[in-house]
XYZ file of C-alpha atoms in Angstrom:
621
model
C -97.836 -68.463 75.358
C -97.253 -72.184 75.589
C -96.855 -74.370 72.569
C -97.681 -78.058 72.954
C -97.014 -80.889 70.535
C -99.582 -83.626 70.460
C -98.658 -86.690 68.382
C -101.416 -89.135 67.549
C -101.502 -92.354 65.528
C -104.420 -93.983 63.788
C -104.211 -97.286 61.980
C -106.349 -98.188 59.017
C -109.493 -99.981 60.173
C -112.426 -101.589 58.480
C -115.707 -101.287 60.375
C -119.109 -102.414 59.155
C -120.507 -100.374 56.323
C -124.068 -99.173 55.905
C -125.230 -97.333 52.822
C -128.146 -94.991 52.318
C -128.793 -94.678 48.633
C -131.442 -92.381 47.308
C -131.976 -92.904 43.545
C -135.333 -91.296 43.097
C -135.949 -90.170 39.542
C -139.419 -89.304 38.257
C -139.670 -89.441 34.437
C -140.344 -86.021 33.023
C -142.727 -87.441 30.498
C -144.910 -88.975 33.194
C -145.089 -86.335 35.953
C -148.413 -87.569 37.401
C -147.253 -91.151 37.993
C -147.971 -92.354 41.501
C -145.008 -91.636 43.739
C -145.529 -94.850 45.717
C -143.636 -96.777 43.044
C -140.648 -94.471 43.327
C -140.299 -94.014 47.066
C -136.703 -94.674 48.220
C -135.826 -96.742 51.205
C -135.087 -93.582 53.222
C -136.758 -90.326 52.332
C -139.207 -87.684 53.405
C -142.098 -85.689 51.994
C -141.627 -81.969 51.454
C -145.040 -80.223 51.539
C -146.286 -76.710 51.542
C -149.805 -75.541 52.485
C -150.625 -75.036 48.783
C -149.972 -78.707 47.948
C -152.722 -81.227 48.760
C -151.776 -84.090 51.016
C -150.795 -87.125 49.051
C -149.284 -85.088 46.199
C -146.067 -84.077 47.978
C -142.848 -85.023 46.179
C -140.579 -87.375 48.017
C -137.270 -85.718 48.855
C -134.022 -87.394 49.688
C -130.278 -86.943 48.948
C -129.964 -86.929 45.240
C -133.638 -86.937 44.376
C -134.224 -85.818 40.884
C -137.525 -84.033 41.438
C -136.124 -80.625 42.226
C -132.569 -79.614 42.887
C -133.783 -77.087 45.465
C -134.205 -79.827 48.093
C -131.141 -81.960 47.404
C -128.856 -80.458 50.051
C -131.849 -80.213 52.415
C -132.479 -83.928 51.942
C -128.856 -84.707 52.660
C -129.000 -82.755 55.886
C -132.249 -84.388 57.064
C -130.801 -87.829 56.344
C -127.762 -87.034 58.501
C -129.867 -86.024 61.509
C -132.610 -88.631 61.704
C -130.532 -91.810 61.886
C -132.990 -93.570 64.131
C -135.584 -93.436 61.360
C -133.169 -94.897 58.865
C -131.932 -97.648 61.151
C -128.187 -96.948 61.021
C -126.038 -98.631 63.646
C -124.026 -96.216 65.748
C -120.597 -97.747 65.226
C -120.921 -98.585 61.546
C -119.344 -96.670 58.664
C -122.146 -94.709 57.093
C -122.074 -93.952 53.373
C -124.590 -91.471 52.005
C -124.846 -91.468 48.190
C -125.999 -88.144 46.702
C -127.059 -88.611 43.060
C -128.040 -85.598 40.925
C -127.764 -84.003 37.533
C -128.389 -80.450 38.694
C -127.055 -77.713 40.986
C -128.231 -77.596 44.653
C -129.770 -74.824 46.718
C -127.838 -73.885 49.847
C -128.079 -71.225 52.537
C -129.230 -67.751 51.481
C -131.154 -69.109 48.493
C -134.237 -69.302 50.630
C -134.071 -65.593 51.241
C -135.158 -64.962 47.707
C -138.486 -66.465 48.725
C -138.654 -64.636 52.015
C -137.209 -67.356 54.274
C -134.963 -65.271 56.511
C -134.702 -67.747 59.421
C -131.474 -69.842 59.182
C -131.774 -73.556 59.422
C -131.352 -74.865 62.971
C -129.726 -78.168 62.019
C -132.497 -80.257 63.558
C -134.771 -82.948 62.156
C -138.211 -81.605 61.164
C -140.275 -84.642 60.175
C -143.682 -85.418 61.493
C -145.277 -88.858 61.957
C -146.269 -88.853 58.292
C -142.610 -88.521 57.319
C -143.245 -84.990 56.007
C -140.780 -82.120 56.202
C -142.708 -79.396 58.005
C -140.618 -76.229 57.887
C -140.128 -75.778 54.144
C -141.906 -72.381 54.316
C -140.215 -71.274 57.540
C -136.469 -71.957 57.390
C -133.771 -71.331 54.828
C -131.729 -74.095 53.277
C -128.777 -75.455 55.360
C -125.341 -74.141 54.680
C -122.384 -76.232 53.592
C -120.704 -75.674 56.966
C -123.832 -76.897 58.780
C -124.076 -79.874 56.471
C -120.417 -80.810 57.036
C -120.857 -80.409 60.791
C -123.876 -82.770 60.928
C -122.201 -85.317 58.687
C -119.120 -85.414 60.918
C -121.193 -85.580 64.068
C -123.051 -88.642 62.813
C -120.015 -90.315 61.280
C -121.335 -90.110 57.667
C -119.255 -90.112 54.576
C -120.961 -88.274 51.673
C -120.530 -89.516 48.080
C -121.469 -87.100 45.318
C -122.549 -89.144 42.249
C -123.119 -86.431 39.660
C -123.174 -86.049 35.908
C -120.089 -84.847 34.099
C -121.475 -81.349 33.446
C -121.629 -80.646 37.201
C -118.505 -82.564 38.244
C -116.317 -79.475 38.978
C -119.025 -77.800 41.061
C -119.288 -80.730 43.438
C -115.552 -81.272 43.316
C -115.187 -77.830 44.871
C -117.682 -78.871 47.542
C -115.427 -81.725 48.643
C -112.848 -79.150 49.729
C -115.461 -77.505 51.984
C -117.059 -80.684 53.419
C -114.502 -83.081 55.016
C -114.860 -86.766 54.246
C -116.686 -86.319 50.941
C -115.798 -87.709 47.492
C -117.177 -87.049 44.068
C -117.652 -89.501 41.189
C -119.108 -89.128 37.633
C -122.441 -90.890 37.239
C -123.340 -92.099 33.744
C -126.594 -91.055 32.149
C -128.138 -94.524 32.588
C -126.745 -94.902 36.127
C -125.370 -98.288 35.273
C -122.047 -97.540 36.990
C -123.581 -96.772 40.364
C -122.325 -99.986 42.001
C -118.776 -99.513 40.757
C -119.017 -95.852 41.691
C -119.824 -96.729 45.291
C -116.989 -99.258 45.349
C -114.523 -96.777 44.103
C -115.660 -94.125 46.536
C -115.513 -96.584 49.445
C -111.930 -97.578 48.532
C -111.025 -93.931 48.328
C -112.538 -93.158 51.719
C -111.020 -96.140 53.468
C -107.549 -95.581 52.020
C -107.153 -92.126 53.533
C -107.284 -90.587 56.962
C -107.875 -86.906 57.624
C -107.780 -85.152 60.959
C -110.519 -82.650 61.804
C -110.518 -80.147 64.697
C -113.538 -79.564 66.885
C -114.150 -76.638 69.262
C -110.832 -74.950 68.451
C -110.374 -71.826 70.645
C -110.309 -68.584 68.683
C -107.042 -67.464 70.311
C -105.227 -70.671 69.494
C -103.433 -71.564 66.250
C -102.840 -75.168 65.317
C -100.211 -76.343 62.854
C -100.220 -79.943 61.583
C -97.413 -82.163 60.318
C -98.441 -85.489 58.825
C -96.103 -88.512 58.601
C -97.698 -90.914 56.120
C -97.004 -94.582 55.361
C -93.881 -93.634 53.369
C -92.258 -92.194 56.475
C -91.981 -88.713 54.990
C -93.165 -85.742 56.993
C -95.441 -83.231 55.278
C -95.670 -79.879 57.131
C -99.021 -78.187 56.967
C -100.794 -81.395 55.933
C -103.487 -83.041 57.964
C -104.343 -86.073 55.867
C -102.667 -89.113 54.286
C -103.947 -91.043 51.264
C -103.186 -94.394 49.672
C -103.240 -96.284 52.994
C -103.580 -100.032 53.102
C -104.542 -102.347 55.895
C -101.736 -102.340 58.463
C -100.323 -98.965 57.395
C -99.874 -96.279 60.058
C -100.199 -92.541 59.735
C -99.098 -90.178 62.496
C -99.870 -86.487 62.996
C -98.015 -83.933 65.026
C -99.923 -80.935 66.173
C -98.295 -77.726 67.410
C -100.390 -75.260 69.385
C -99.580 -71.545 69.518
C -101.449 -68.987 71.642
C -102.174 -65.635 70.016
C -103.192 -63.954 73.245
C -103.612 -64.637 76.908
C -107.291 -65.116 77.825
C -106.669 -64.695 81.545
C -104.758 -65.932 84.496
C -104.969 -69.733 84.851
C -107.295 -70.046 81.839
C -107.839 -73.493 80.396
C -109.398 -74.420 77.079
C -109.850 -77.698 75.204
C -110.319 -78.899 71.687
C -110.896 -82.278 70.073
C -108.936 -84.022 67.334
C -110.889 -86.572 65.339
C -110.163 -88.543 62.148
C -112.917 -88.037 59.584
C -115.123 -91.090 59.331
C -113.862 -92.666 62.606
C -115.418 -92.738 66.036
C -112.006 -92.320 67.738
C -111.263 -88.913 69.104
C -108.611 -87.210 71.185
C -109.445 -84.379 73.555
C -106.563 -81.999 74.161
C -106.484 -79.656 77.150
C -104.574 -76.379 76.798
C -103.268 -74.437 79.803
C -102.162 -70.863 79.125
C -99.074 -69.742 81.022
C -98.880 -65.970 80.558
C -96.818 -65.014 83.554
C -93.038 -64.933 83.690
C -91.217 -66.682 86.486
C -89.506 -63.501 87.618
C -92.825 -61.861 88.442
C -92.762 -63.608 91.841
C -89.636 -61.672 92.894
C -90.794 -58.089 93.586
C -88.888 -55.213 95.085
C -91.301 -52.613 96.377
C -90.093 -49.027 96.533
C -86.773 -50.270 95.118
C -83.700 -48.026 95.049
C -83.368 -49.018 91.358
C -86.593 -47.096 90.832
C -85.471 -44.117 93.036
C -87.801 -45.362 95.727
C -90.801 -44.387 93.600
C -91.769 -47.699 92.153
C -91.617 -51.505 92.198
C -88.768 -53.342 90.442
C -89.972 -56.502 88.717
C -88.429 -58.508 85.848
C -85.857 -55.792 85.132
C -88.390 -52.937 84.787
C -89.790 -50.297 87.079
C -93.515 -50.066 87.667
C -93.798 -46.481 88.891
C -96.069 -45.468 91.666
C -98.862 -42.982 90.755
C -97.570 -39.518 90.051
C -94.130 -40.633 88.872
C -92.753 -41.263 85.384
C -89.575 -42.358 83.700
C -87.670 -45.531 83.162
C -86.419 -45.271 86.742
C -89.434 -43.313 88.089
C -87.151 -40.313 88.343
C -89.752 -37.732 87.258
C -93.014 -36.378 88.551
C -96.063 -35.708 86.444
C -96.189 -32.069 85.360
C -92.446 -31.468 85.649
C -91.114 -29.388 82.739
C -88.208 -31.065 80.948
C -88.122 -28.935 77.811
C -84.342 -29.124 77.643
C -84.493 -32.846 77.128
C -87.278 -33.034 74.558
C -84.852 -34.248 71.933
C -84.796 -37.510 73.802
C -88.352 -37.980 72.580
C -87.364 -37.660 68.922
C -86.560 -40.850 66.950
C -84.112 -38.872 64.899
C -83.025 -35.259 64.448
C -85.653 -33.256 62.627
C -88.483 -35.704 63.295
C -91.556 -34.672 65.351
C -91.775 -35.335 69.011
C -93.025 -38.820 69.738
C -93.619 -39.242 65.954
C -96.493 -36.812 66.244
C -98.596 -39.487 68.021
C -97.787 -38.761 71.690
C -96.619 -36.278 74.325
C -93.088 -35.957 75.639
C -93.126 -36.182 79.435
C -90.113 -36.786 81.627
C -87.892 -37.407 78.624
C -90.121 -40.211 77.399
C -93.146 -40.521 75.130
C -96.616 -41.071 76.368
C -98.522 -42.304 73.299
C -102.019 -41.205 72.423
C -104.951 -43.567 72.367
C -106.373 -44.371 68.937
C -109.794 -45.718 67.914
C -108.030 -47.968 65.404
C -105.784 -49.805 67.853
C -102.754 -49.435 70.045
C -99.898 -46.983 69.518
C -96.678 -47.939 71.275
C -92.896 -47.738 71.083
C -90.205 -45.611 72.655
C -91.101 -42.829 70.182
C -94.716 -43.945 69.514
C -93.449 -45.104 66.133
C -95.324 -48.400 66.197
C -98.929 -49.447 66.140
C -100.979 -52.615 65.596
C -103.207 -51.370 62.786
C -100.957 -50.081 59.989
C -100.022 -53.437 58.399
C -100.911 -54.718 54.994
C -104.466 -55.887 54.423
C -106.043 -58.434 52.195
C -109.641 -57.784 51.107
C -109.925 -55.300 53.871
C -108.791 -57.707 56.642
C -105.680 -56.849 58.612
C -102.954 -59.442 57.878
C -105.695 -61.493 56.170
C -106.927 -62.546 59.595
C -103.973 -64.968 59.804
C -101.436 -62.836 61.683
C -100.797 -60.059 64.193
C -99.712 -56.553 63.294
C -96.538 -55.452 65.083
C -94.995 -52.089 64.259
C -96.251 -52.043 60.694
C -95.287 -55.676 59.954
C -97.502 -58.727 59.884
C -96.322 -61.547 62.178
C -98.063 -64.520 60.587
C -99.564 -67.351 62.511
C -98.180 -70.869 61.998
C -99.119 -72.172 58.568
C -99.160 -68.798 56.785
C -96.536 -66.591 55.163
C -96.438 -63.449 53.042
C -96.468 -59.723 53.574
C -100.113 -59.821 54.506
C -100.247 -63.509 55.623
C -102.495 -64.496 52.746
C -100.326 -67.355 51.699
C -101.025 -70.726 53.262
C -98.218 -73.277 53.687
C -100.746 -76.130 53.813
C -99.878 -78.550 51.014
C -102.902 -80.811 51.444
C -104.636 -78.980 48.606
C -101.710 -79.718 46.337
C -101.599 -83.466 46.840
C -102.402 -85.602 43.833
C -104.208 -88.897 44.114
C -100.875 -90.738 44.310
C -99.896 -88.623 47.307
C -97.193 -86.619 45.485
C -97.100 -82.852 45.780
C -98.318 -81.425 42.485
C -97.757 -84.826 40.898
C -94.005 -84.176 41.284
C -94.214 -81.737 38.383
C -94.434 -78.404 40.240
C -94.353 -76.574 43.529
C -97.128 -75.854 45.971
C -97.365 -72.062 46.407
C -100.018 -70.639 48.703
C -102.045 -73.825 48.531
C -102.019 -73.996 44.675
C -99.828 -75.891 42.312
C -97.513 -73.982 40.031
C -96.423 -76.430 37.355
C -92.724 -76.316 36.447
C -92.572 -79.328 34.158
C -92.987 -78.158 30.549
C -96.380 -79.174 29.241
C -97.893 -80.038 32.652
C -101.219 -78.556 33.602
C -104.229 -79.217 35.768
C -105.060 -78.391 39.411
C -102.427 -80.890 40.543
C -100.216 -80.782 37.423
C -101.570 -84.257 36.887
C -101.957 -83.858 33.112
C -98.865 -83.673 30.985
C -99.180 -85.159 27.458
C -95.683 -84.029 26.511
C -93.917 -85.277 29.640
C -91.646 -88.260 28.975
C -93.046 -90.158 31.890
C -96.704 -89.399 31.147
C -97.443 -91.888 28.366
C -94.163 -93.548 27.541
C -94.093 -95.592 30.762
C -97.561 -96.917 30.055
C -96.900 -97.508 26.389
C -94.727 -100.587 27.009
C -97.560 -102.271 28.850
C -100.131 -101.420 26.161
C -97.840 -102.558 23.338
C -97.125 -105.827 25.126
C -100.777 -106.550 25.631
C -101.954 -105.670 22.128
C -99.120 -106.574 19.803
C -97.421 -109.517 21.491
C -98.263 -112.932 20.137
C -100.611 -114.986 22.204
C -103.218 -112.314 22.791
C -103.651 -110.049 25.720
C -105.455 -112.543 27.930
C -102.966 -115.388 27.584
C -99.760 -113.425 27.390
C -97.812 -114.168 30.576
C -94.812 -112.112 29.535
C -96.718 -108.861 30.113
C -97.303 -109.458 33.825
C -94.000 -107.812 34.847
C -94.535 -104.876 32.570
C -98.123 -104.322 33.719
C -97.808 -105.353 37.344
C -98.886 -101.916 38.625
C -101.608 -101.385 36.077
C -105.350 -102.121 36.140
C -106.457 -102.816 32.618
C -109.908 -101.878 31.287
C -110.815 -102.880 27.712
C -113.205 -100.639 25.766
C -114.400 -100.283 22.177
C -114.275 -96.463 22.220
C -112.121 -94.021 24.168
C -113.683 -91.135 26.110
C -111.392 -88.273 25.084
C -112.797 -85.538 27.384
C -112.410 -87.371 30.679
C -111.159 -84.812 33.181
C -109.735 -87.453 35.528
C -107.653 -89.245 32.961
C -104.725 -88.477 30.619
C -105.228 -89.288 26.966
C -102.252 -90.994 25.248
C -101.837 -92.119 21.645
C -99.023 -93.289 19.445
C -98.367 -94.709 16.017
C -97.554 -98.399 15.767
C -95.177 -100.062 13.331
C -98.128 -100.920 11.102
C -99.182 -97.291 10.790
C -102.049 -97.886 13.238
C -103.053 -95.319 15.834
C -103.314 -96.704 19.350
C -105.113 -94.666 22.013
C -105.475 -95.248 25.742
C -106.093 -93.230 28.874
C -104.613 -93.660 32.315
C -105.542 -92.319 35.757
C -103.789 -92.785 39.044
C -105.641 -94.765 41.658
C -105.449 -94.142 45.434
C -103.868 -97.570 45.831
C -100.825 -96.354 43.850
C -101.703 -98.280 40.699
C -102.771 -96.850 37.360
C -106.060 -97.533 35.670
C -105.404 -98.039 31.934
C -108.404 -97.752 29.645
C -107.277 -99.381 26.350
C -108.894 -99.855 22.950
C -109.449 -103.491 22.116
C -108.076 -102.940 18.635
C -105.857 -100.102 17.211
C -107.357 -97.854 14.646
C -105.681 -98.948 11.448
C -106.259 -97.368 7.997
C -106.787 -99.627 4.898
C -104.761 -99.327 1.691
C -106.694 -97.646 -1.197
C -107.677 -99.692 -4.254
C -105.855 -98.741 -7.559
C -108.949 -99.278 -9.768
C -110.990 -97.107 -7.489
C -108.382 -94.348 -7.626
C -108.180 -94.579 -11.518
C -111.989 -94.488 -11.905
C -112.174 -91.600 -9.466
C -109.520 -89.634 -11.371
C -111.097 -90.237 -14.779
C -114.560 -89.539 -13.439
C -113.321 -86.319 -11.869
C -111.754 -85.164 -15.169
C -114.903 -85.889 -17.163
C -117.073 -84.322 -14.585
C -114.915 -81.191 -14.524
C -114.935 -81.026 -18.361
C -118.690 -81.370 -18.567
C -119.090 -78.775 -15.849
C -116.812 -76.328 -17.684
C -118.697 -76.864 -20.995
C -121.993 -76.319 -19.290
C -120.687 -73.130 -17.706
C -119.363 -71.893 -21.056
C -122.683 -72.629 -22.807
C -124.550 -70.869 -20.037
C -122.374 -67.791 -20.307
C -122.732 -67.639 -24.151
C -126.500 -68.013 -23.958
C -126.700 -65.253 -21.426
C -124.528 -62.966 -23.595
C -126.639 -63.603 -26.749
C -129.850 -62.976 -25.002
C -128.563 -59.698 -23.670
C -127.410 -58.556 -27.183
C -130.751 -59.538 -28.843
C -132.658 -57.730 -26.155
C -130.538 -54.627 -26.753
C -131.194 -54.817 -30.532
C -134.936 -55.142 -30.021
C -134.917 -52.182 -27.675
C -133.074 -49.938 -30.177
C -135.384 -50.990 -33.014
C -138.490 -50.106 -31.090
C -137.116 -46.629 -30.378
C -136.199 -45.764 -34.095
C -138.024 -42.770 -35.911
C -137.666 -42.053 -39.787
C -138.240 -38.597 -41.769
C -139.626 -38.103 -45.334
C -136.941 -37.143 -47.940
C -136.333 -37.543 -51.686
C -133.772 -39.727 -53.213
C -130.821 -37.643 -54.297
C -130.255 -40.027 -57.264
C -133.814 -39.727 -58.646
C -134.389 -37.502 -61.735
C -137.797 -36.543 -63.314
C -138.608 -37.737 -66.863
C -139.613 -34.196 -68.073
C -136.820 -31.763 -68.832
C -137.219 -27.980 -69.254
C -134.779 -25.891 -71.312
C -134.892 -22.106 -71.648
C -133.866 -20.327 -75.007
C -133.687 -16.536 -75.409
C -134.806 -15.183 -78.803
C -136.279 -12.027 -80.503
C -138.826 -11.929 -83.264
C -140.928 -9.302 -85.067
C -144.631 -9.475 -85.562
C -146.393 -6.805 -87.192
C -143.266 -4.728 -87.184
C -143.114 -5.159 -83.404
C -140.231 -6.761 -81.530
C -140.921 -9.424 -78.733
C -138.597 -11.164 -76.307
C -139.586 -14.562 -74.873
C -138.769 -18.133 -74.136
C -139.610 -21.370 -75.774
C -139.997 -24.601 -73.787
């Protein structure tokens, strides 16, 4: 294995710029409007056999007539430069505008398109895309390859709802940037300017045709003179600044005697390139000094580099044994420790040494067959995460990776904030991701920290000077020193949910609330978005308060009386209804008055009288 260090320096340059902008947007309310009025300067027609000629929608990067063709249009634009008229040595900017998600490779399989895209241009003389029903959509890797081959920088101009999706795409496609496009697209010019400044202020090294058995490790030395191991790009560059990159090559295996490979280093967006030739030296210098049938090998082998290569039929470190010889008395020499199996149970003991078995999983080796190259930790089923070699149960990670299973990258380029600081100087980069250590810091790069003392307080002095100092913000010359590193933008309303800016607010001496946002620019300055006037509350009028209190009391009293009257009325109605119900159910019986007496009275008197000398008893009423 031979490791070679290849330093390379690129200075910031400014070639001619050519832009391909596709801003096609057919109004949804007028779908049948003639497409001739909406054709972009560079586009193509995507037709299928079921669509009549002349009714095909124009497709181009960012076209709004179907997100399924957006990435396809970007790819086609990148491969037919002669139709667009781009100059070969110019800096090419491709603006991709959309408000939807794209279709990429494998999406076409849902419709039966199993043939992968071949990366070629498929336009006929009528400027029609001809393989829409034959090939799948291009992949992000293919798109990135074609963009780099043709020296094209892609700008994603997307709506806020899809910002994070395309932000993730920029990590997969080198040389791309993403900006938020307003609903009315009025900021498209400023968006292109910002993206251009971002592209031209950074340099990123890409690798082409890297051999599979070669690991590359980058160390970037940016304009500040600080070396960043594992980083392959520098940002915030200005005209005249220099960035250098040191590349270390490490061979993982020996492809063969006198094998030579090559790879190319190329800065993204530049035509410059550096081709690096790699020569593998896998032979030791001592291999030229051979001792055939050496006495050190008991005359049964060749002594080379301190070891004996035994002739056929002989074994042992000194070729002292013959195959088939019984050495049962010395079998303990094949045990790693007392009580352990011979040759760890994975080999045979012959001539006091282990001869390891062959395995379908890999190689078994070691003095006692105790090692192999397949029993190391895995990540998602991949041995050593694919970033290391397994040696005796332990992963030996390639350059740029650490961890038990080599799943942790030491590349800090994914942790660099826009100002070039690692995790915005508020955390540590662990396995390619920021772990914020500053209390209150959050975000992918720890860039947001409302509670940090340096987040808003350092910008507050500038804002207070501009707003509250006598003379007005435009004429106040005393604020120049305080705001020398700030780019001021005055607005009437603050966008509070801007993902790229930090929201700050404070209370002024006049009990007014002042709000502003700031975002770090690639140039090292801060973009301050400030309200033109603080939000101040007005003092309440005493008469208004008195009338409000009196009115409230009267209103509450009337409401209570109304409620009381309502409750009483409801109660009376219920009682009357109950009385009426009981009255209707009443039944009376006939009876005499116990106080009534008849006017005729009857009295009974007993007497005896004689009539005709006869006695009679009776009564007289």
